[in-house]
Coordinates of C-alpha atoms in Angstrom, one line a residue:
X1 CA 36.2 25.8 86.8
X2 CA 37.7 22.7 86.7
X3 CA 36.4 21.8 83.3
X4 CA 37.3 25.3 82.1
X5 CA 40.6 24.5 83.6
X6 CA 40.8 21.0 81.3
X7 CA 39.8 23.2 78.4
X8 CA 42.6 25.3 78.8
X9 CA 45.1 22.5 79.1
X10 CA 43.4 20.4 76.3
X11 CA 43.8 23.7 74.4
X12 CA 47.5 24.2 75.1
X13 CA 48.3 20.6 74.2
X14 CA 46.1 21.0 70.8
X15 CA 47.7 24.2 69.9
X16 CA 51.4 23.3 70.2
X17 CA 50.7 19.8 68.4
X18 CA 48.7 21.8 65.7
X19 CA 51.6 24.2 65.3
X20 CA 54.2 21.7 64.8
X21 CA 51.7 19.5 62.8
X22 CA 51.2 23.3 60.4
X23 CA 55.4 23.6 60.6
X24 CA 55.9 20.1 59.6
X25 CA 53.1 19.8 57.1
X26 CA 54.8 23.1 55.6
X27 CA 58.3 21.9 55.4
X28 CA 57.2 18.6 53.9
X29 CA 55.3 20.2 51.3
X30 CA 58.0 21.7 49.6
X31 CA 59.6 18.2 49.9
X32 CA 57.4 15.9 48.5
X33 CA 55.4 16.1 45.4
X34 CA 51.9 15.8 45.3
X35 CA 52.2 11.9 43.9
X36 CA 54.6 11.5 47.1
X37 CA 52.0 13.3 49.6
X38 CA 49.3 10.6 48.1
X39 CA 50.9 8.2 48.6
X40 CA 51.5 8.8 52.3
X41 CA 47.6 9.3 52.6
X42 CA 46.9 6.3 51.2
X43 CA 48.9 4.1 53.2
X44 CA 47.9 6.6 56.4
X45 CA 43.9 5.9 55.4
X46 CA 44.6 2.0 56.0
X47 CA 46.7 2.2 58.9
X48 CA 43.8 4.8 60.9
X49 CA 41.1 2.6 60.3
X50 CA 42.9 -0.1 61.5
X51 CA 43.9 2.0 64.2
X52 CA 40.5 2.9 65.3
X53 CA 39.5 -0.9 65.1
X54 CA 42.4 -1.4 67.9
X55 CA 41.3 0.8 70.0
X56 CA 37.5 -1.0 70.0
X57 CA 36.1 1.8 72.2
X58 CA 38.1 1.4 74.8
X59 CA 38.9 4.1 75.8
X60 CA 35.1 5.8 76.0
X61 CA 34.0 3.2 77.5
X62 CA 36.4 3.5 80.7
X63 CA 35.4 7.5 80.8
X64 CA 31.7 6.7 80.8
X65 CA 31.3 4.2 83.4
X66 CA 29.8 5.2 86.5
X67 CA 32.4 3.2 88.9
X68 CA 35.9 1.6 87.8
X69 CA 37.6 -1.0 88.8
X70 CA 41.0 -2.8 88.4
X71 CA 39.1 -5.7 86.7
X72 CA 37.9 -4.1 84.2
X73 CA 41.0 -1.8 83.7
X74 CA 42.9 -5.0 83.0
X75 CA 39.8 -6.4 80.9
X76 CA 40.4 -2.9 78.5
X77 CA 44.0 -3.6 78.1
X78 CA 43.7 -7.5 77.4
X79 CA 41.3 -6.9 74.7
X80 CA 43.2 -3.8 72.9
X81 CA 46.7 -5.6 73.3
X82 CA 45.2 -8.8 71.6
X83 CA 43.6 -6.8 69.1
X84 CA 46.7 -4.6 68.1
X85 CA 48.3 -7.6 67.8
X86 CA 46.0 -9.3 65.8
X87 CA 45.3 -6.3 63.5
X88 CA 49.3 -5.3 63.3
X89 CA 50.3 -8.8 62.5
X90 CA 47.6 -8.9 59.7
X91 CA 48.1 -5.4 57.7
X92 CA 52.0 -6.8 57.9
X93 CA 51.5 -9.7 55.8
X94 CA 49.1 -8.0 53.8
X95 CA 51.0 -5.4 53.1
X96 CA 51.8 -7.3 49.5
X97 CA 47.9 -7.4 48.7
X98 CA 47.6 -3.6 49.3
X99 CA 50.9 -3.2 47.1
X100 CA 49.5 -5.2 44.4
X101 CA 45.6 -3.5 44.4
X102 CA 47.3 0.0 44.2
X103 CA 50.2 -1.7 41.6
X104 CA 52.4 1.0 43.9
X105 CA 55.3 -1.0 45.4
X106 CA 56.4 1.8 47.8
X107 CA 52.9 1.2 49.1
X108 CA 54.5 -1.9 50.7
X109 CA 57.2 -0.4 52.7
X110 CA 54.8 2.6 54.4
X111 CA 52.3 -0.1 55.6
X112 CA 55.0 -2.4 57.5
X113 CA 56.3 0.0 58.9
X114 CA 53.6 1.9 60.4
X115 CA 52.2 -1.6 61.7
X116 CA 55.4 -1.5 64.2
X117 CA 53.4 0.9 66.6
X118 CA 50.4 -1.7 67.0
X119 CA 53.6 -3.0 69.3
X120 CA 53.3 -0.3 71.6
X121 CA 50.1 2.4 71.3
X122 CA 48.3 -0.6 73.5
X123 CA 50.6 0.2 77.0
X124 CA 49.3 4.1 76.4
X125 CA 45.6 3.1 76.0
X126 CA 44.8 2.1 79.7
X127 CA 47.0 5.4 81.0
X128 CA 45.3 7.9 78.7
X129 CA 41.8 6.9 79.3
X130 CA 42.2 7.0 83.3
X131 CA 44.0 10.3 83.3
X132 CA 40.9 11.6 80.5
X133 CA 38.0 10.1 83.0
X134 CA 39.8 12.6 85.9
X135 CA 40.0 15.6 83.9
X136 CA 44.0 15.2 84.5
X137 CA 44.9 17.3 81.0
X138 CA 47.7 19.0 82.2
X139 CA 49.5 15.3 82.1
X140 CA 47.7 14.5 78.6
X141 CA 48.9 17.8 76.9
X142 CA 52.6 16.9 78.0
X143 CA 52.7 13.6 76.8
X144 CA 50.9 14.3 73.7
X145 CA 53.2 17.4 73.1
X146 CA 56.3 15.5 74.0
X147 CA 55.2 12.7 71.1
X148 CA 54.0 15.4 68.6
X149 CA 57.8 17.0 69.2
X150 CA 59.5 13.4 68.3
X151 CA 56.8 13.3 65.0
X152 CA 58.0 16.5 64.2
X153 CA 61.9 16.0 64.5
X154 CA 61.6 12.6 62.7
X155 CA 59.6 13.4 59.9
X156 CA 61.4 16.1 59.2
X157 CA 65.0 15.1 59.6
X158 CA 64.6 11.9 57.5
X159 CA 62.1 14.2 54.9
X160 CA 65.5 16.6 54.3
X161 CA 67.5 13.3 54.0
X162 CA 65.6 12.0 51.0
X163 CA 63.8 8.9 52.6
X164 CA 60.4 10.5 51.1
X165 CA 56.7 9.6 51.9
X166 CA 58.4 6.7 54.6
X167 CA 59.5 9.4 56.4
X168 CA 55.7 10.3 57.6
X169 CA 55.5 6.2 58.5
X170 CA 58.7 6.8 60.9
X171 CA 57.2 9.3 62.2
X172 CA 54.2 8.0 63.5
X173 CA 55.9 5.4 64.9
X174 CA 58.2 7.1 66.9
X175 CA 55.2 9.3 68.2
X176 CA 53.6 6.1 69.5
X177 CA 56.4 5.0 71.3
X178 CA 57.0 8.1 73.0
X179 CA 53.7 8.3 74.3
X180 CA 53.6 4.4 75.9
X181 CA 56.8 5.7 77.9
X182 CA 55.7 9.5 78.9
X183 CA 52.1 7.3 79.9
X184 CA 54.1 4.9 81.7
X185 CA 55.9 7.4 83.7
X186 CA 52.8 9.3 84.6
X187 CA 51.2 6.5 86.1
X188 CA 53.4 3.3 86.6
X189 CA 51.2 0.9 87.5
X190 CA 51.8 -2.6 86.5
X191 CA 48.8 -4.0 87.9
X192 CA 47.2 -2.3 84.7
X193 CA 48.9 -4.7 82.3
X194 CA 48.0 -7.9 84.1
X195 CA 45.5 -9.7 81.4
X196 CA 42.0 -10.2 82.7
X197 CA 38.9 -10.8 80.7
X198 CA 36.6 -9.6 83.9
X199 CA 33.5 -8.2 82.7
X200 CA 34.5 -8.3 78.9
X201 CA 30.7 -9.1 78.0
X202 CA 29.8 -5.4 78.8
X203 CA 33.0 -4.1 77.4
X204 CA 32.2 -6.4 74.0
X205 CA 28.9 -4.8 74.0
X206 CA 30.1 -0.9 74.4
X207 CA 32.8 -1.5 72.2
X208 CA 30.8 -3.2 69.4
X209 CA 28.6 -0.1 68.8
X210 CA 31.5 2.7 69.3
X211 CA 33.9 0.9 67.1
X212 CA 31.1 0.6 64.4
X213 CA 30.1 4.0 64.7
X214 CA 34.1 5.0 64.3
X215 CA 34.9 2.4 61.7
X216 CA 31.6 4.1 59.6
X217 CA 32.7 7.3 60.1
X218 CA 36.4 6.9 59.6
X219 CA 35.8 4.7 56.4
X220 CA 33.4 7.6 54.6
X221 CA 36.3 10.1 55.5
X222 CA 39.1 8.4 54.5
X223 CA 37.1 7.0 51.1
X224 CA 38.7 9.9 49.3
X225 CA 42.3 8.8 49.9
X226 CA 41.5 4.9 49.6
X227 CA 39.2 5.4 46.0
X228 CA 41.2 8.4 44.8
X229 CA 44.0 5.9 44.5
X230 CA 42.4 4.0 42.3
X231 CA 39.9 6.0 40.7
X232 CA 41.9 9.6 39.8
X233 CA 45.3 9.0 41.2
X234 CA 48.0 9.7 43.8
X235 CA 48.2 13.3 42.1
X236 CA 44.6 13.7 43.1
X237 CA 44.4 11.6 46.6
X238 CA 47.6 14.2 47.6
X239 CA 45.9 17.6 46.5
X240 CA 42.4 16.7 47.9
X241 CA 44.0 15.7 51.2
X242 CA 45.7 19.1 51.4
X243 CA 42.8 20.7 50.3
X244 CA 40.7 19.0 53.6
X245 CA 44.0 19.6 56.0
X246 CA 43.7 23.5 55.4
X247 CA 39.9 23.3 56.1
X248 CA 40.5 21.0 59.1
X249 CA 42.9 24.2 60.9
X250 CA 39.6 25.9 62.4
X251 CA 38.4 22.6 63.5
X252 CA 41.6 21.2 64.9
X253 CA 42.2 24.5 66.7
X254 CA 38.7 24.3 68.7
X255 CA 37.7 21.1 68.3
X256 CA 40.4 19.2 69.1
X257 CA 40.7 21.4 72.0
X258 CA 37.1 20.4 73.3
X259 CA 36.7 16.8 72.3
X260 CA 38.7 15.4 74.6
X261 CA 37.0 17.1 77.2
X262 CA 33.5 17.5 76.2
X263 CA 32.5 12.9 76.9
X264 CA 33.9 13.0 80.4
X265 CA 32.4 16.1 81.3
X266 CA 29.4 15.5 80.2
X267 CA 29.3 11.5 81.2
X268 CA 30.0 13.8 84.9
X269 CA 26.9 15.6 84.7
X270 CA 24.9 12.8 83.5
X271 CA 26.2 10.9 86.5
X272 CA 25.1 13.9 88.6
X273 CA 21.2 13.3 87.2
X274 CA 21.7 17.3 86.1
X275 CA 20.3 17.8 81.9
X276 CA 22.6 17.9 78.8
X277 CA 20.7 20.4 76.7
X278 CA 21.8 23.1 77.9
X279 CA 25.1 22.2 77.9
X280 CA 24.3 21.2 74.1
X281 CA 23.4 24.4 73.0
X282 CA 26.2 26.4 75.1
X283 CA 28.9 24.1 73.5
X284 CA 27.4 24.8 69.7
X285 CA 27.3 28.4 70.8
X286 CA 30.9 28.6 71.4
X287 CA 31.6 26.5 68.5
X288 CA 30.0 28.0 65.9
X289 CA 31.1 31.5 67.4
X290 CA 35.0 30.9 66.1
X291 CA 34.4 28.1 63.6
X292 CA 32.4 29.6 61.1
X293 CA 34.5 32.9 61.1
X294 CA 37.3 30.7 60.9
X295 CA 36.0 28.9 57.6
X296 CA 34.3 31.7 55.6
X297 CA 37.7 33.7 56.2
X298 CA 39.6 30.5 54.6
X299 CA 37.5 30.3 52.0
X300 CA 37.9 33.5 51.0
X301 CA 41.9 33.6 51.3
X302 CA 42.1 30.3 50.3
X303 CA 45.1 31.4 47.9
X304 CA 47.3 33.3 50.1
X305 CA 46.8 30.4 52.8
X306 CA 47.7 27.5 50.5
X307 CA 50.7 29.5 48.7
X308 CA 51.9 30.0 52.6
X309 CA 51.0 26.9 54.4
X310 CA 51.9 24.5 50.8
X311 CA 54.0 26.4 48.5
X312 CA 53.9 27.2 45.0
X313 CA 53.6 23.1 43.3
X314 CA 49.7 23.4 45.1
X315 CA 48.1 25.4 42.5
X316 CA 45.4 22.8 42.5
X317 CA 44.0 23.4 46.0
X318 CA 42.6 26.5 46.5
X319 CA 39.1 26.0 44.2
X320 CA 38.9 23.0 46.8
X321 CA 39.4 24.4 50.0
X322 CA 36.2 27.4 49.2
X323 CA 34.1 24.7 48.6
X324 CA 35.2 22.5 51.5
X325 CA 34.9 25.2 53.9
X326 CA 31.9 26.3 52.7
X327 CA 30.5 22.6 53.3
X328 CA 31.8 22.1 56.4
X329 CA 30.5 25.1 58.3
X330 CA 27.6 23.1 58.4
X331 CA 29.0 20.5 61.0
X332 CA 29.5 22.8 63.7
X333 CA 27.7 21.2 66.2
X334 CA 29.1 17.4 64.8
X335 CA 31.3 17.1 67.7
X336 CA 28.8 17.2 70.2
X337 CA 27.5 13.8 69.0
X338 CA 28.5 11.3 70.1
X339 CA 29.5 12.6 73.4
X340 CA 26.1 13.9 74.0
X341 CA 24.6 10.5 73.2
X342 CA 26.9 8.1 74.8
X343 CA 26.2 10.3 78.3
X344 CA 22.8 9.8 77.9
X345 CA 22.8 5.8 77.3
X346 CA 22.1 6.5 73.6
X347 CA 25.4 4.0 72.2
X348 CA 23.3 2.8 70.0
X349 CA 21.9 5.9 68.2
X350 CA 25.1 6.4 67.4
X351 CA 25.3 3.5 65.0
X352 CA 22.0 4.4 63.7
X353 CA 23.0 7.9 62.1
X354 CA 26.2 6.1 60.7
X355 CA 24.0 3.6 59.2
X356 CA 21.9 6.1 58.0
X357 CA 24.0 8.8 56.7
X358 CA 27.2 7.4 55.5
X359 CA 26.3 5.1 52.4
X360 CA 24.2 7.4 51.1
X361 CA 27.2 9.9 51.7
X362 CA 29.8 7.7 49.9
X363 CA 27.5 6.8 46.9
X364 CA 27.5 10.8 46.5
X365 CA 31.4 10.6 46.8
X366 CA 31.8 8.1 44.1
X367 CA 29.6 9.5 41.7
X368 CA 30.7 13.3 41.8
X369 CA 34.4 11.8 41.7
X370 CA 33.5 9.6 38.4
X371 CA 31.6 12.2 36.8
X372 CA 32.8 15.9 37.9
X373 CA 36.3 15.1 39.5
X374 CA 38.0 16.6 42.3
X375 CA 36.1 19.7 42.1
X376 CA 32.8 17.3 42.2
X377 CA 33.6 15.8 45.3
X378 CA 34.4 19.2 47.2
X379 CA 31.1 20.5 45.9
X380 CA 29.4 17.4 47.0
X381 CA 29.9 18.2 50.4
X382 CA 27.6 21.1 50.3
X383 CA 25.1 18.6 50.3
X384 CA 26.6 16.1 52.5
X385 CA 27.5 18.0 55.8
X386 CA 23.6 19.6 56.1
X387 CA 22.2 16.3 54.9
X388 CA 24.7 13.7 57.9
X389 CA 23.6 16.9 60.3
X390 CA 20.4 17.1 60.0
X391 CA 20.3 13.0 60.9
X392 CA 22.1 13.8 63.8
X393 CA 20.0 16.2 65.4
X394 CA 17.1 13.9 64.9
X395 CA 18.5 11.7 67.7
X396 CA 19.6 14.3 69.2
X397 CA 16.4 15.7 69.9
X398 CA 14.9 12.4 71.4
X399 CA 18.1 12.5 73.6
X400 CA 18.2 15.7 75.3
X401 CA 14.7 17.2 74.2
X402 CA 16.5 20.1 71.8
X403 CA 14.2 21.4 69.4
X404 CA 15.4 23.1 66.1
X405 CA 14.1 26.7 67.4
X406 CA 16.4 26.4 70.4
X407 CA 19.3 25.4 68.3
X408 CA 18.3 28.1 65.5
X409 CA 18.4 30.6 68.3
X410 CA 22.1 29.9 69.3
X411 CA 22.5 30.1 65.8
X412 CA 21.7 33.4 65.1
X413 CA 24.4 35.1 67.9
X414 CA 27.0 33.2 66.0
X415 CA 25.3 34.4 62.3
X416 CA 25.8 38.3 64.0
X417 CA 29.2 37.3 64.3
X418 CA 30.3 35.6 61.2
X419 CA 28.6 38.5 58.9
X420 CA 30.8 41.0 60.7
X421 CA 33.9 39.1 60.3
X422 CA 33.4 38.9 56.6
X423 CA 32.5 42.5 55.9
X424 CA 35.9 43.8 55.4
X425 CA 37.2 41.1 54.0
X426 CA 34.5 41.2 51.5
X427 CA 35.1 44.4 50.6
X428 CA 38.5 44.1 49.9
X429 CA 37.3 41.4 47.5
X430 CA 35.1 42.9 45.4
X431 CA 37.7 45.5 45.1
X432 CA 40.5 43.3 44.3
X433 CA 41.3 43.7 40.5
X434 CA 42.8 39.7 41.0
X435 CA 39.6 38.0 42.5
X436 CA 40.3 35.5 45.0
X437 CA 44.3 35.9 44.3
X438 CA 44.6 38.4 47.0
X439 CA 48.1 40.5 47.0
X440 CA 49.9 41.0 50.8
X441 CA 48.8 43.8 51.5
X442 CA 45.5 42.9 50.7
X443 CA 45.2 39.4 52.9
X444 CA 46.6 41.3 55.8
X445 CA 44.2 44.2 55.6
X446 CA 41.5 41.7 55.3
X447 CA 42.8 39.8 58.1
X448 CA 43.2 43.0 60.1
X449 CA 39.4 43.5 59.1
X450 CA 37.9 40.5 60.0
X451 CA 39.5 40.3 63.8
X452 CA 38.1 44.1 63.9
X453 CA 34.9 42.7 63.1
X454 CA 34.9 39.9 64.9
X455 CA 35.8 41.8 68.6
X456 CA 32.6 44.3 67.5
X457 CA 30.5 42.2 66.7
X458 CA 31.0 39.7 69.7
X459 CA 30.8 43.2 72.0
X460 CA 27.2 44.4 70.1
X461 CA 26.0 41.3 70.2
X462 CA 26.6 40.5 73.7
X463 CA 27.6 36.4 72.9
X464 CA 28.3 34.3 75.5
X465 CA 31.7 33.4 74.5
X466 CA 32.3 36.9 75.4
X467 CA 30.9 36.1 79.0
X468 CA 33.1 32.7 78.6
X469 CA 36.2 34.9 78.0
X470 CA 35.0 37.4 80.8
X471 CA 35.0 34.6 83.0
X472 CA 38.1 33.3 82.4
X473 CA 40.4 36.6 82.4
X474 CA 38.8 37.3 86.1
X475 CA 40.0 34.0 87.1
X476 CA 43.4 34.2 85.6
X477 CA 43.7 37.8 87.1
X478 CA 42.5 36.6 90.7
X479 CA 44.9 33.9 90.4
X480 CA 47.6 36.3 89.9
X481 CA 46.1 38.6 92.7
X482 CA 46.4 35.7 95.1
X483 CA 50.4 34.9 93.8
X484 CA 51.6 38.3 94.3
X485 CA 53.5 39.2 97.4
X486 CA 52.4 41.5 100.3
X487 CA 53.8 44.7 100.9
X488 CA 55.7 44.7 104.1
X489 CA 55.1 48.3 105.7
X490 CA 56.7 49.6 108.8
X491 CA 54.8 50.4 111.5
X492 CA 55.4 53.9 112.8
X493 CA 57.6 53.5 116.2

């Protein structure tokens, strides 16, 4: 219960940040043009990889260790403030360079501002990663909320008041800052902030492998924004980056509800000596249960949902997000990864299937963007996501012993319920006289549908995230039970 319990709070904090993330990529939509919404990516791309960089690790590697002490809390702050600094200082004065490469000048302007966090994310790093190795997520969701709120009301207010794609930069900033204080006031330690470099040879060594395996992966999935630039365009880098945001709702809605958890609880069992397949194939099962629903329904009302979520100027993006979606449903079980394989000692694998996958990955990028264009590179994915997945679960199976007729059986529950989600909707496809342009009436019925299909489908088919769901409306009932007063009676005199 207590990991269902961080669920719930890690889920509460990702769905209020997601909602305000939809509300303000909504209002800034019908803001900025697509040229201005490239260029923000662009100059975002840089600033997350050098972002991940910063953080070298740190952060897993304090969850995963089997004792903690002071030392080495001190030993992960020293490194990640003299990184930050390092890094910050760097993409400041190089700001010019990156100008000059893109010939964009307001490039300039986005980058040194957005370096101005690199002065502050550091004093949150040491807070967040203690309170995520105790499962405290009732004090993570309110920090994060409380710095996805001052994203929001920056953004936005400085959007409306003309500063354009700088206004996403400010932002950010003012997000990081609010988090260093609301962590500071959770836990306010100074002893944390005393520099130490205690033990920094097996923090060199964690962090080496998890920020290659990050700087891989973030690199391939920011090479769209970065090459796009140069290659196709800002036009292009802004309508493929909406194109992946739409298709990255399902996955920020679950996902980012369960990552955070999913590393310390299982590094907690691995501590325990108990096994990590099962936990594996339970965590794909409830996955893939509301992810590929999610994604086949977007890819089928990929209009309505861009014409809501973007506006009218986004034309561009539906053809896009089918494709992407389609791709991605593949990747189900992707965020299982690396927790899985850092819990069982495997760091190291992890930098294998990066080496591995990616290049091969990017040179597939390239091409389909040089020869086929946008549409090219969202098709390429349906070759990309089974192709980095299958490497995966190649390690994966030395790790935790899975074999592929294990994880083909918790794939079938989920199949049950992703055909029955898509009937109606399919349907009312085929019917439509306009295709994929759906009318309102239309998109709602189909909506309508596919939640009808989905509730039968997860009854018939008896899946355990109906048994997950079971489990967690007793508790929340009991807990109610328990809160309710007693009913004083009089005793008969």
């Amino acid at each position: 219960m207590s990991v269902r319990r961080s669920i719930a709070f890690s889920a509460l904090d990702r769905y209020l940040t997601q909602v305000l993330t939809i509300g303000t990529t909504m209002v800034m939509a019908r803001i900025l043009t697509p040229a201005e919404t490239g260029l923000f990516f662009v100059a975002n791309a840089v600033i997350v990889l050098a972002d991940n960089f910063r953080e070298f690790g740190v952060s897993n590697y304090i969850v995963q260790e089997r004792t903690i002490s002071r030392a080495m809390v001190q030993c992960a702050f020293t490194v990640t403030c003299g990184l930050s600094l390092v890094i910050g200082a760097g993409f400041f004065l190089g700001a010019d360079a990156l100008s000059a490469f893109y010939g964009e000048p307001h490039l300039k302007p986005l980058i040194e501002a957005a370096t101005l966090s690199f002065l502050v994310i550091p004093f949150a790093t040491p807070v967040l990663s203690l309170l995520r190795r105790d499962l405290a997520f009732r004090a993570l969701a309110i920090i994060n909320v409380l710095a996805a709120v001052g994203n929001t009301i920056v953004t936005i207010v400085l959007g409306l008041g003309g500063y354009g794609a700088i206004s996403y930069m400010w932002g950010y900033v003012a997000a990081n800052a609010i988090m260093a204080f609301a962590a500071y006031s959770f836990r306010p330690e100074l002893w944390m902030y005393r520099p130490s470099l205690s033990g920094i040879r097996r923090l060199l060594s964690f962090g080496v492998a998890s920020s290659s395996v990050t700087l891989i992966t973030m690199a391939y999935e920011m090479l769209p924004r970065l090459a796009f630039g140069k290659l196709l365009g800002f036009d292009a880098v802004g309508l493929y980056s909406r194109a992946i945001a739409v298709c990255q709702l399902p996955d920020r809605a679950i996902v980012a509800a369960l990552q955070p958890v999913v590393l310390p609880a299982m590094a907690g069992q691995a501590r325990e000596g108990r096994q990590l397949k099962p936990a594996y194939l339970h965590g794909f099962e409830l996955m893939s249960a509301v992810q590929w629903p999610m994604l086949l329904m977007l890819a089928i009302l990929a209009d309505p949902a861009v014409k809501v979520l973007l506006g009218s100027q986004w034309g561009a993006v539906p053809p896009l997000v089918r494709l992407v979606a389609i791709g991605t449903m593949a990747l189900a079980p992707a965020f299982l990864t690396y927790p899985v394989l850092v819990a069982s000692g495997r760091i190291r694998d992890t930098v294998y299937i990066s080496v591995i996958s990616v290049p091969p990955s990017i040179l597939l990028v390239i091409y389909a963007a040089k020869v086929y264009g946008l549409l090219g590179v969202a098709a390429s994915l349906l070759v990309i996501a089974p192709l980095q997945m299958l490497i995966s679960l190649l390690f994966i199976r030395r790790a935790i012993g899975l074999t592929f007729r294990e994880l083909a059986s918790a794939a079938c529950s989920s199949g049950f319920l992703t055909l029955g989600t898509a009937l109606v909707p399919c349907l009312i496809l085929v019917w439509s006289p306009r295709g994929f342009d759906l009318d309102w009436l239309q998109t709602c019925g189909a909506l309508l549908g596919a939640a009808v299909g989905w509730g039968a489908a997860l009854l018939v088919g008896n899946h355990p995230l109906g048994q997950e769901i079971a489990v967690v409306v007793r508790h929340v009932f009991g807990a109610l039970r328990l809160q309710r007063p007693a009913m004083n009676v009089a005793s008969p005199e």
